[in-house]
Amino acid sequence: MCGIVGYIGNRDAYPIIMNGLKRLEYRGYDSAGIALYDGETIQLCKTKGKVVDLEASVEKEISKTGKLGIGHTRWATHGIPNDINSHPHFSNSGDLVIIHNGIIENYATIKKELINRGYIFNSDTDTEVLVNLIEDVKKKENVKLGKAVQIALNQVVGAYAIAIFDKKKPDEIIVAKLGSPLAIGIGDDEFFVASDASPFIEFTNNAIYLEDEEMAIIRKDRDIEIRKIKDDSIVAPYVQELQLNLEQIEKGGYDHFMLKEIFEQPSVIKDTYRGRLLADKGIIKLGGLEDYIEKFTNADRIIIVACGTSWHAGLVAEYIFEDWARIPVEVEYASEFRYRNPVITEKDVVIAISQSGETADTLAAIKLAKEKGAFVYGICNVVGSTISRATHSGTYTHAGPEIGVASTKAFTTQITVLTMIALKLARIKGTISQSDYMLHLRELDLIPENVAKALKKNKEIEEIAAVFKDATNFLYLGRGYNFPVALEGALKLKEISYIHAEGYPAAEMKHGPIALIDEQMPIVVIAVNSNHYEKVVSNIQEIKSRKGKIIAVVTEGDTVVREMADYIMEVPNTPETLSPLVTTIPLQLLSYHIALMLDRNVDQPRNLAKAVTVE
Ligand code: M6R
């Protein structure tokens, strides 16, 4: 959580930092701040609220001069969101200025020691402790800033991506990383620092992604020096050429990133399987999988670890893998798995799913599984992300940047990858017939078209949203492959509209949730063609008898549920196994429209951040 951005070079830093903060705001938006340095005076401005509030404060409070600058957009951990707790933070002498994404877990002990030695703290943050620790080391050891950072970071426990500069060194920024992401953009005689590459993509395609426990000393007009934090040894820089372009990180005419990302699904699902799925030839090619195929085919079981929406994609995978590949699957919340002392053996394959590739709990679950000898496979969207590097092998979803905090296209592209893996394994193991295999390949190839058809119902879904926008509770029900879709639909609604919503397997309703049903209660039921269709129809009857309001997701041409439901949202016919890829579309749109009608901040819902890099 939190976004950091920095610049050192020959341009004015202000517009680069400010635009960068706007692009990183999805990472946290409790407060924002900026420090600009022109070689004489450090201009500091910080404020509770969003980056636009910071922009307004800058106009009133500081001059925008300086060829060196750092900025921060905060998701509060230590200390409430207010002006004082906002970053950047000064050291006591006023010489050092820092921004930080992460948590210093032993900050309280360090703070106590520093207070005993006369340091004064203005904020409640762990970051102000860190900058003063660095200052203390620098003075005590009489070393340069880079060395002081290295020594100080060896004393802290926690996670960080930091950028820090010294008033006495206007040509230098020091950055360091452990657990939180940090990219360095390399231009001609200029350098950019950011939590991801979006703040500098229009200036350079060349970037270095720092590894954990690495720091970099960045000097204007000179090369970057990368060192290991542990022992100060030099690391050879690895410069990557980025594929990202500006268009991908802009709204492209849509009112919100979330809407853009929902409507991108036909094309990004295609991007996910492009070159990997050759439907006519009956071929699935997944480089990362082929090299380790025996790990999967010989596995005793597959354990899927993930959080939030990615966990829901994992639940869909449980159905597909067990159904087709006949491999037992367990789906675990990464946050529980990591602390549960789980039984893992070398015969287990662990699949970690993460859009951002930075989720702290998922990363910790991966480390644990690796320690216990399991083979770990990653499914990530963000290329070069920490999780993609921490796993033994993996597949990228190629969904392009997902900026809306509510995950949409990540879900459908993750399921697309998982479907390809399951089909490939099933074919190799001989647990699926050739005809079924070929049918599913062809049907998967039709999914982008079917998702596009589902999106055409947007207007009708908007009308349904208008009817239910003032409801205070929603139930979402689904069975089999569509049970995880019900969970995902409920999550989408609650996170962006703040309406309480619960997802349940439809048959579980009568074990408790049915007590909630009255004439005020909207119940979204996924009732598409499937093996459970009749059973879901019975569940709908049960709701009807209790006067609940039924909004049903049905297959085009359905007549039975249409008669019973108050409202229907149609999706094209697909095999049940692939149906989550289309049934999730109307639920995404329903949440979007309800949130919009309630005047919520759709892309940046309260209290949330896109990448949850703290546990
Ligand atoms: O980046 P990840 O896929 O690891 O993120 C996991 C969750 O934090 C994420 O899916 C979250 O639940 C979304 N806000 C849901 O829309």
XYZ file of C-alpha atoms and ligand atoms in Angstrom:
631
model
C 0.000 0.000 0.000
C 1.124 3.613 -0.475
C 2.641 4.881 -3.671
C 6.053 6.509 -3.851
C 7.549 8.528 -6.668
C 10.808 10.406 -7.109
C 12.756 12.287 -9.757
C 16.271 13.588 -10.189
C 17.483 15.162 -13.434
C 17.344 18.327 -15.476
C 13.595 18.808 -15.742
C 11.278 20.400 -13.210
C 10.412 17.623 -10.805
C 6.989 18.993 -9.851
C 4.830 17.884 -12.831
C 6.531 14.510 -12.933
C 5.906 13.868 -9.247
C 2.339 15.191 -9.326
C 1.311 13.169 -12.400
C 3.102 10.179 -10.948
C 1.130 10.480 -7.721
C -2.121 10.590 -9.678
C -1.188 7.345 -11.402
C -0.162 5.703 -8.149
C -3.171 6.894 -6.209
C -4.807 3.468 -6.589
C -2.221 2.285 -4.027
C -3.641 4.436 -1.243
C -5.434 7.724 -0.979
C -5.646 8.711 2.694
C -3.176 11.565 2.264
C -0.513 12.839 -0.099
C 2.660 14.889 0.052
C 5.564 16.208 -1.955
C 9.051 17.581 -1.310
C 10.910 19.557 -3.984
C 14.532 20.583 -3.764
C 16.224 23.293 -5.808
C 19.623 22.924 -4.140
C 18.896 25.615 -1.564
C 15.459 25.218 -0.052
C 13.327 22.135 0.380
C 9.699 22.931 -0.420
C 7.404 20.600 1.507
C 3.666 20.308 1.150
C 1.460 17.549 2.515
C -2.168 17.117 3.234
C -4.844 14.717 4.327
C -7.010 13.681 1.388
C -6.367 12.959 -2.236
C -3.738 14.050 -4.696
C -6.085 16.769 -6.037
C -6.183 18.223 -2.522
C -2.400 18.202 -2.463
C -2.327 19.935 -5.838
C -4.587 22.684 -4.466
C -2.413 23.078 -1.342
C 0.769 23.295 -3.424
C -0.742 26.206 -5.396
C -1.269 28.108 -2.147
C 1.707 27.059 -0.063
C 4.937 26.420 -1.974
C 6.840 27.282 -5.101
C 7.161 24.433 -7.550
C 10.867 24.742 -8.183
C 13.415 21.973 -8.000
C 15.000 19.354 -10.238
C 14.846 16.829 -7.422
C 11.583 15.751 -5.882
C 9.843 12.971 -4.012
C 6.127 12.371 -3.472
C 3.894 9.976 -1.597
C 0.293 8.857 -1.592
C -0.620 7.123 1.632
C -2.691 4.196 2.831
C -2.529 4.783 6.561
C -0.977 2.136 8.820
C 0.679 3.907 11.772
C -1.212 7.031 12.699
C -4.534 8.369 11.445
C -4.720 10.050 8.057
C -3.902 13.698 8.811
C -1.478 16.331 7.538
C 1.223 15.550 10.115
C 1.286 11.820 9.486
C 1.490 12.379 5.725
C 4.811 11.774 4.002
C 7.469 13.023 3.248
C 9.018 13.172 6.705
C 12.026 15.230 7.775
C 14.724 14.070 10.146
C 15.271 16.186 13.285
C 18.118 18.173 11.732
C 15.942 18.977 8.724
C 18.603 17.570 6.416
C 17.076 14.233 5.474
C 13.716 13.766 3.788
C 12.084 10.385 3.283
C 9.067 8.676 1.716
C 8.172 5.113 2.639
C 5.802 2.369 1.539
C 5.614 -0.469 4.059
C 5.713 -1.042 7.793
C 8.616 -0.907 10.234
C 7.511 -3.499 12.770
C 10.093 -2.726 15.458
C 9.588 1.031 15.203
C 8.366 1.368 18.799
C 11.618 0.021 20.293
C 13.746 2.155 17.993
C 11.615 5.209 18.741
C 12.087 4.740 22.485
C 15.854 4.567 22.086
C 15.905 7.637 19.865
C 13.728 9.593 22.303
C 16.178 8.687 25.087
C 18.906 10.190 22.954
C 17.003 13.433 22.523
C 15.123 12.912 19.246
C 11.727 14.544 18.958
C 8.841 13.118 16.956
C 6.008 15.091 15.454
C 4.011 12.317 13.864
C 2.774 8.869 14.907
C 4.427 7.193 11.954
C 7.023 4.458 11.770
C 8.532 6.379 8.849
C 9.589 9.347 10.972
C 11.352 6.836 13.210
C 13.200 5.398 10.229
C 14.439 8.734 8.915
C 15.753 9.654 12.362
C 17.389 6.283 12.797
C 19.208 6.889 9.512
C 20.220 10.350 10.686
C 21.419 8.953 13.985
C 23.553 6.302 12.274
C 24.918 8.871 9.839
C 26.073 11.111 12.686
C 27.308 8.404 15.012
C 29.250 6.512 12.372
C 30.237 9.639 10.476
C 29.292 8.043 7.158
C 27.652 9.153 3.922
C 23.891 8.827 3.489
C 24.120 5.607 1.427
C 26.134 3.827 4.092
C 23.876 5.159 6.865
C 20.816 3.824 5.042
C 22.473 0.436 4.664
C 23.425 0.219 8.349
C 20.053 1.477 9.562
C 18.046 -0.896 7.393
C 19.922 -3.810 8.916
C 18.428 -2.774 12.244
C 14.819 -2.655 11.144
C 12.279 -5.448 10.876
C 9.441 -5.060 8.430
C 8.803 -4.075 4.860
C 9.813 -1.001 2.939
C 10.301 0.750 -0.323
C 11.945 4.065 0.535
C 13.386 7.065 -1.226
C 15.482 9.495 0.796
C 17.690 12.476 0.061
C 20.052 14.716 1.988
C 19.862 18.497 1.795
C 23.634 18.542 1.631
C 23.644 16.306 -1.452
C 21.349 17.821 -4.069
C 22.533 15.360 -6.735
C 21.611 12.149 -5.009
C 18.601 10.030 -4.061
C 18.936 6.757 -2.191
C 16.277 4.077 -2.571
C 15.894 0.673 -0.936
C 13.448 -2.213 -1.028
C 12.258 -5.116 1.064
C 8.800 -6.519 0.483
C 7.329 -3.447 -1.234
C 7.916 -2.818 -4.946
C 10.347 -0.273 -6.322
C 11.116 0.515 -9.957
C 13.836 2.873 -11.195
C 13.293 4.458 -14.615
C 16.466 5.276 -16.472
C 16.514 8.254 -18.826
C 19.353 10.267 -20.319
C 20.989 11.957 -17.337
C 17.811 11.586 -15.335
C 16.266 8.962 -13.091
C 12.766 8.212 -11.903
C 11.753 6.190 -8.883
C 8.285 4.757 -8.341
C 6.205 1.960 -6.888
C 5.450 0.881 -10.449
C 6.517 2.105 -13.859
C 3.367 4.126 -14.614
C 4.764 7.511 -13.415
C 7.675 7.416 -15.847
C 6.450 5.409 -18.807
C 6.171 8.443 -21.096
C 9.822 9.331 -20.410
C 11.573 5.987 -20.609
C 11.008 2.293 -21.283
C 14.156 1.263 -19.455
C 13.765 0.249 -15.858
C 15.459 -1.595 -13.064
C 13.247 -3.418 -10.572
C 15.087 -3.629 -7.294
C 15.075 -7.049 -5.644
C 14.318 -7.483 -1.953
C 17.181 -6.378 0.308
C 18.708 -4.199 -2.390
C 19.334 -0.484 -2.334
C 20.430 1.926 -5.039
C 22.441 5.096 -4.885
C 21.151 7.243 -7.723
C 23.292 10.186 -8.745
C 22.281 12.702 -11.372
C 24.504 12.553 -14.492
C 26.064 9.321 -13.247
C 25.393 5.617 -13.183
C 23.309 3.880 -10.595
C 25.059 1.873 -7.929
C 23.095 -1.090 -6.604
C 24.135 -2.765 -3.375
C 22.962 -5.568 -1.114
C 21.627 -4.130 2.100
C 22.901 -7.060 4.127
C 26.608 -6.837 3.317
C 26.986 -3.721 1.139
C 28.240 -5.809 -1.793
C 27.792 -4.458 -5.327
C 25.070 -5.920 -7.568
C 25.193 -5.652 -11.372
C 22.119 -3.708 -12.537
C 19.655 -5.562 -14.759
C 17.879 -3.090 -17.030
C 14.569 -4.293 -18.474
C 12.735 -2.916 -21.471
C 9.122 -2.290 -20.478
C 6.136 -3.237 -22.661
C 3.758 -0.838 -20.906
C 2.329 2.116 -22.849
C 0.585 5.306 -21.810
C -2.767 4.347 -23.327
C -2.996 1.311 -21.061
C -2.882 3.433 -17.947
C -5.383 6.072 -19.070
C -9.173 5.897 -18.965
C -9.558 5.849 -22.753
C -12.851 7.757 -22.818
C -14.510 5.813 -19.983
C -15.665 7.614 -16.851
C -13.822 5.210 -14.596
C -10.974 2.735 -14.793
C -13.306 0.064 -13.466
C -15.714 0.508 -16.374
C -12.851 0.565 -18.862
C -11.457 -2.610 -17.341
C -14.864 -4.345 -17.406
C -15.244 -3.479 -21.088
C -11.684 -4.522 -21.900
C -12.444 -8.119 -20.961
C -13.186 -9.462 -24.448
C -9.819 -8.214 -25.691
C -7.732 -9.038 -22.628
C -9.105 -12.573 -22.338
C -7.964 -12.984 -25.928
C -4.568 -11.526 -25.012
C -4.372 -14.085 -22.204
C -4.693 -17.047 -24.538
C -3.176 -15.515 -27.684
C -0.408 -17.790 -28.959
C -1.154 -20.233 -26.142
C -4.477 -21.700 -27.254
C -4.574 -23.170 -30.769
C -8.152 -24.375 -30.687
C -8.306 -25.914 -34.181
C -5.128 -27.883 -33.640
C -6.081 -29.014 -30.168
C -2.956 -27.424 -28.668
C -2.377 -25.484 -25.457
C 1.127 -24.049 -25.086
C 2.137 -22.663 -21.715
C 5.905 -22.276 -21.498
C 6.099 -21.971 -17.731
C 4.001 -25.120 -17.313
C 5.617 -27.332 -19.934
C 9.001 -27.167 -18.247
C 7.494 -28.530 -15.032
C 4.614 -30.619 -16.291
C 5.629 -33.705 -14.307
C 5.454 -31.765 -11.062
C 1.767 -31.272 -11.819
C 0.930 -34.686 -13.230
C 2.683 -36.420 -10.304
C 1.306 -34.082 -7.647
C -0.573 -35.571 -4.710
C -2.638 -32.417 -4.623
C -2.712 -28.822 -5.709
C -2.975 -26.123 -3.060
C -4.118 -22.732 -4.306
C -3.193 -19.702 -2.192
C -4.571 -16.231 -2.850
C -6.591 -13.364 -1.386
C -9.823 -11.586 -2.324
C -10.884 -11.864 -5.935
C -7.848 -13.985 -6.778
C -9.013 -16.437 -4.105
C -12.382 -16.597 -5.846
C -10.613 -17.422 -9.127
C -8.846 -20.176 -7.167
C -12.222 -21.570 -6.073
C -13.357 -21.748 -9.699
C -10.108 -23.591 -10.449
C -10.886 -26.149 -7.748
C -13.962 -27.205 -9.719
C -12.133 -27.266 -13.063
C -9.018 -29.105 -11.882
C -10.911 -31.760 -9.969
C -13.492 -32.213 -12.690
C -11.103 -32.497 -15.625
C -7.635 -33.334 -14.302
C -8.791 -35.412 -11.297
C -6.185 -33.847 -9.033
C -7.358 -33.019 -5.490
C -7.364 -29.268 -4.907
C -7.451 -27.187 -1.745
C -8.027 -23.459 -1.918
C -6.588 -21.475 0.948
C -6.738 -17.877 2.063
C -3.047 -17.008 1.989
C -3.407 -15.092 5.261
C -4.641 -18.208 7.090
C -2.372 -20.668 5.342
C 0.789 -18.802 6.288
C 0.101 -18.994 10.019
C -1.602 -22.384 10.219
C 1.415 -24.691 10.167
C -0.127 -26.454 7.169
C 0.880 -29.938 6.098
C 2.830 -29.483 2.865
C 5.085 -32.010 1.213
C 7.403 -32.137 -1.772
C 4.653 -33.877 -3.687
C 2.401 -30.830 -3.449
C 2.099 -28.178 -6.100
C 1.160 -24.759 -4.800
C -0.444 -22.289 -7.202
C -0.278 -18.673 -6.021
C -2.692 -16.311 -7.753
C -2.217 -12.550 -7.549
C -3.102 -9.728 -9.895
C -0.602 -7.295 -8.424
C 2.012 -9.902 -7.607
C 2.693 -7.888 -4.438
C 0.127 -9.131 -1.908
C 2.018 -9.632 1.349
C 0.019 -12.619 2.605
C 0.287 -14.458 -0.700
C 3.999 -13.799 -0.790
C 4.432 -15.146 2.734
C 2.413 -18.265 1.824
C 4.735 -18.828 -1.147
C 7.821 -18.546 1.040
C 6.371 -21.036 3.507
C 5.440 -23.524 0.774
C 8.921 -23.262 -0.732
C 10.561 -23.813 2.642
C 8.538 -27.008 3.004
C 9.728 -28.233 -0.380
C 6.620 -27.689 -2.504
C 6.839 -26.598 -6.109
C 5.260 -23.146 -6.416
C 3.616 -21.866 -9.598
C 2.551 -18.223 -9.913
C -0.322 -16.696 -11.851
C 0.247 -12.960 -11.855
C -0.724 -10.017 -13.983
C 2.054 -7.552 -13.197
C 5.161 -8.533 -15.091
C 8.291 -8.587 -12.946
C 6.274 -8.346 -9.722
C 7.638 -9.781 -6.489
C 5.410 -12.879 -6.569
C 6.223 -13.613 -10.197
C 9.878 -13.660 -9.201
C 9.415 -15.544 -5.951
C 7.717 -18.552 -7.591
C 9.517 -21.418 -9.342
C 7.626 -20.868 -12.571
C 4.351 -19.389 -13.707
C 2.078 -17.820 -16.268
C 1.275 -14.160 -16.735
C -2.329 -13.237 -17.382
C -1.449 -10.354 -19.749
C -4.548 -8.408 -18.708
C -2.709 -5.068 -18.854
C -2.660 -2.676 -15.893
C -5.693 -2.993 -13.628
C -6.049 0.361 -11.904
C -9.596 0.271 -10.482
C -9.297 -1.042 -6.944
C -12.129 -3.484 -7.625
C -10.636 -6.369 -9.525
C -12.536 -7.263 -12.708
C -10.464 -8.244 -15.709
C -7.923 -9.874 -13.395
C -10.596 -12.377 -12.325
C -11.614 -13.463 -15.829
C -8.044 -13.640 -17.129
C -6.920 -15.659 -14.091
C -9.747 -18.122 -14.780
C -8.690 -18.237 -18.440
C -5.144 -19.240 -17.451
C -6.369 -21.767 -14.885
C -8.733 -23.264 -17.463
C -5.886 -23.733 -19.938
C -3.713 -25.364 -17.278
C -6.490 -27.731 -16.209
C -7.315 -28.703 -19.799
C -3.681 -29.346 -20.605
C -3.180 -31.515 -17.522
C -6.393 -33.409 -18.173
C -5.309 -34.156 -21.729
C -1.883 -35.377 -20.616
C -3.363 -37.484 -17.824
C -6.053 -38.859 -20.116
C -8.804 -37.798 -17.709
C -10.775 -35.931 -20.372
C -12.041 -37.360 -23.637
C -10.637 -35.996 -26.881
C -14.061 -34.713 -27.902
C -14.646 -32.935 -24.585
C -11.161 -31.464 -24.748
C -11.663 -30.148 -28.273
C -15.107 -28.812 -27.411
C -13.714 -26.834 -24.472
C -10.857 -25.447 -26.520
C -13.304 -24.171 -29.101
C -15.663 -22.830 -26.446
C -12.804 -21.050 -24.686
C -11.933 -19.449 -28.001
C -15.531 -18.157 -28.170
C -15.446 -16.611 -24.691
C -14.317 -13.117 -25.813
C -17.295 -12.996 -28.187
C -19.658 -14.192 -25.470
C -18.286 -11.705 -22.935
C -18.818 -8.948 -25.528
C -22.446 -10.086 -25.891
C -22.910 -10.067 -22.114
C -21.549 -6.504 -22.009
C -24.221 -5.396 -24.491
C -26.778 -5.750 -21.685
C -25.162 -2.843 -19.824
C -28.153 -0.523 -20.234
C -30.613 -3.099 -18.893
C -28.360 -3.774 -15.929
C -28.158 -0.060 -15.225
C -31.966 -0.001 -15.028
C -31.961 -2.866 -12.531
C -29.307 -1.031 -10.512
C -31.615 1.998 -10.300
C -34.332 -0.177 -8.738
C -32.091 -1.669 -6.050
C -29.574 1.050 -5.324
C -31.126 1.866 -1.947
C -31.209 -1.701 -0.659
C -29.106 -2.173 2.456
C -28.431 -5.896 2.067
C -27.976 -8.248 -0.870
C -27.688 -12.015 -1.088
C -25.819 -13.664 -3.965
C -26.449 -17.318 -4.651
C -24.847 -19.767 -7.050
C -24.094 -23.482 -7.241
C -21.149 -25.488 -8.514
C -18.909 -23.450 -10.804
C -21.034 -20.410 -10.088
C -20.767 -20.517 -6.324
C -17.415 -18.629 -6.456
C -19.065 -16.174 -8.856
C -21.702 -15.481 -6.205
C -18.916 -14.731 -3.699
C -17.202 -12.494 -6.220
C -20.430 -10.655 -7.070
C -21.021 -9.944 -3.377
C -17.440 -8.761 -2.881
C -17.711 -6.394 -5.853
C -20.898 -4.863 -4.500
C -19.712 -4.374 -0.928
C -16.294 -2.989 -1.767
C -17.451 -0.249 -4.126
C -21.000 0.562 -3.005
C -20.569 -0.135 0.761
C -23.813 -2.136 0.689
C -23.668 -5.245 2.813
C -23.703 -8.334 0.590
C -23.159 -12.035 1.208
C -22.397 -14.789 -1.268
C -23.589 -18.331 -0.561
C -23.874 -21.679 -2.274
C -27.573 -21.647 -3.237
C -28.311 -24.830 -1.294
C -26.842 -23.407 1.904
C -29.506 -20.724 1.951
C -31.884 -22.893 3.934
C -29.251 -23.471 6.608
C -29.438 -19.900 7.842
C -29.473 -17.023 5.351
C -33.102 -17.753 4.407
C -34.036 -16.059 7.685
C -32.904 -12.759 6.174
C -35.321 -12.919 3.272
C -38.292 -10.581 3.204
C -39.886 -8.411 0.540
C -37.084 -5.820 0.855
C -34.263 -8.252 0.185
C -32.723 -8.419 -3.320
C -31.276 -11.847 -4.077
C -29.028 -12.257 -7.074
C -29.215 -15.858 -8.258
C -26.961 -17.313 -10.922
C -29.304 -19.667 -12.708
C -27.664 -20.436 -16.033
C -27.835 -23.759 -17.903
C -25.990 -26.330 -15.829
C -26.271 -29.696 -14.144
C -27.785 -27.907 -11.166
C -30.320 -25.847 -13.092
C -33.378 -27.643 -11.679
C -32.012 -27.410 -8.164
C -31.397 -23.691 -8.527
C -34.960 -23.306 -9.816
C -36.142 -24.955 -6.593
C -34.029 -22.506 -4.585
C -35.651 -19.643 -6.486
C -39.095 -21.053 -5.584
C -38.054 -21.047 -1.934
C -37.072 -17.399 -2.173
C -40.299 -16.519 -3.992
C -42.365 -18.084 -1.232
C -40.668 -15.711 1.193
C -41.290 -12.715 -1.095
C -37.624 -12.001 -1.774
C -36.825 -9.928 -4.864
C -35.079 -12.118 -7.428
C -32.529 -10.812 -9.880
C -31.487 -13.823 -11.919
C -28.523 -14.292 -14.224
C -29.930 -16.605 -16.897
C -28.863 -18.142 -20.175
C -30.206 -16.354 -23.262
C -33.577 -17.809 -24.207
C -34.345 -19.114 -20.700
C -38.089 -19.197 -20.115
C -38.491 -20.967 -16.766
C -36.545 -18.601 -14.510
C -37.704 -15.601 -16.545
C -41.248 -16.378 -15.369
C -40.226 -16.568 -11.733
C -37.646 -13.800 -11.380
C -38.396 -10.131 -10.815
C -35.523 -9.128 -13.080
C -33.231 -11.077 -15.339
C -29.742 -10.451 -16.700
C -29.062 -12.621 -19.747
C -25.718 -14.102 -20.736
C -24.870 -16.231 -23.781
C -24.926 -19.999 -23.511
C -21.556 -21.537 -22.567
C -20.604 -24.896 -21.077
C -21.085 -24.816 -17.309
C -17.344 -25.267 -16.827
C -16.626 -21.961 -18.583
C -19.736 -20.121 -17.424
C -17.990 -18.083 -14.636
C -16.256 -16.155 -17.414
C -19.605 -14.774 -18.586
C -21.831 -14.890 -15.497
C -19.463 -12.579 -13.641
C -19.941 -9.794 -16.222
C -23.482 -8.681 -15.248
C -22.485 -8.788 -11.572
C -19.533 -6.469 -12.215
C -21.809 -4.066 -14.106
C -24.519 -4.199 -11.446
C -22.026 -3.221 -8.722
C -20.532 -0.496 -10.881
C -23.892 1.149 -11.596
C -25.165 0.892 -8.028
C -21.939 2.427 -6.695
C -22.126 5.208 -9.259
C -25.759 5.974 -8.407
C -24.795 6.163 -4.737
C -22.081 8.618 -5.654
C -19.286 6.379 -4.416
C -15.722 6.719 -5.548
C -15.838 3.705 -7.841
C -12.126 3.475 -8.613
C -10.917 4.316 -5.128
C -13.383 2.962 -2.586
C -12.849 4.039 1.009
C -10.298 2.282 3.212
C -8.959 0.122 0.381
C -5.830 0.048 -1.730
C -5.039 -1.854 -4.873
C -1.977 -3.731 -3.741
C -2.155 -4.979 -0.154
C 1.514 -5.075 0.702
C 0.940 -5.250 4.451
C -0.400 -8.284 6.265
O -3.250 -8.378 -6.283
P -3.965 -9.547 -5.688
O -4.736 -10.312 -6.710
O -3.085 -10.436 -4.896
O -5.015 -8.899 -4.702
C -5.815 -9.692 -3.881
C -6.929 -8.871 -3.256
O -6.411 -7.856 -2.468
C -7.848 -8.253 -4.310
O -8.375 -9.218 -5.169
C -8.996 -7.482 -3.635
O -9.829 -8.368 -2.962
C -9.767 -6.664 -4.668
N -9.982 -5.324 -4.190
C -11.094 -7.242 -4.981
O -11.768 -6.496 -5.938
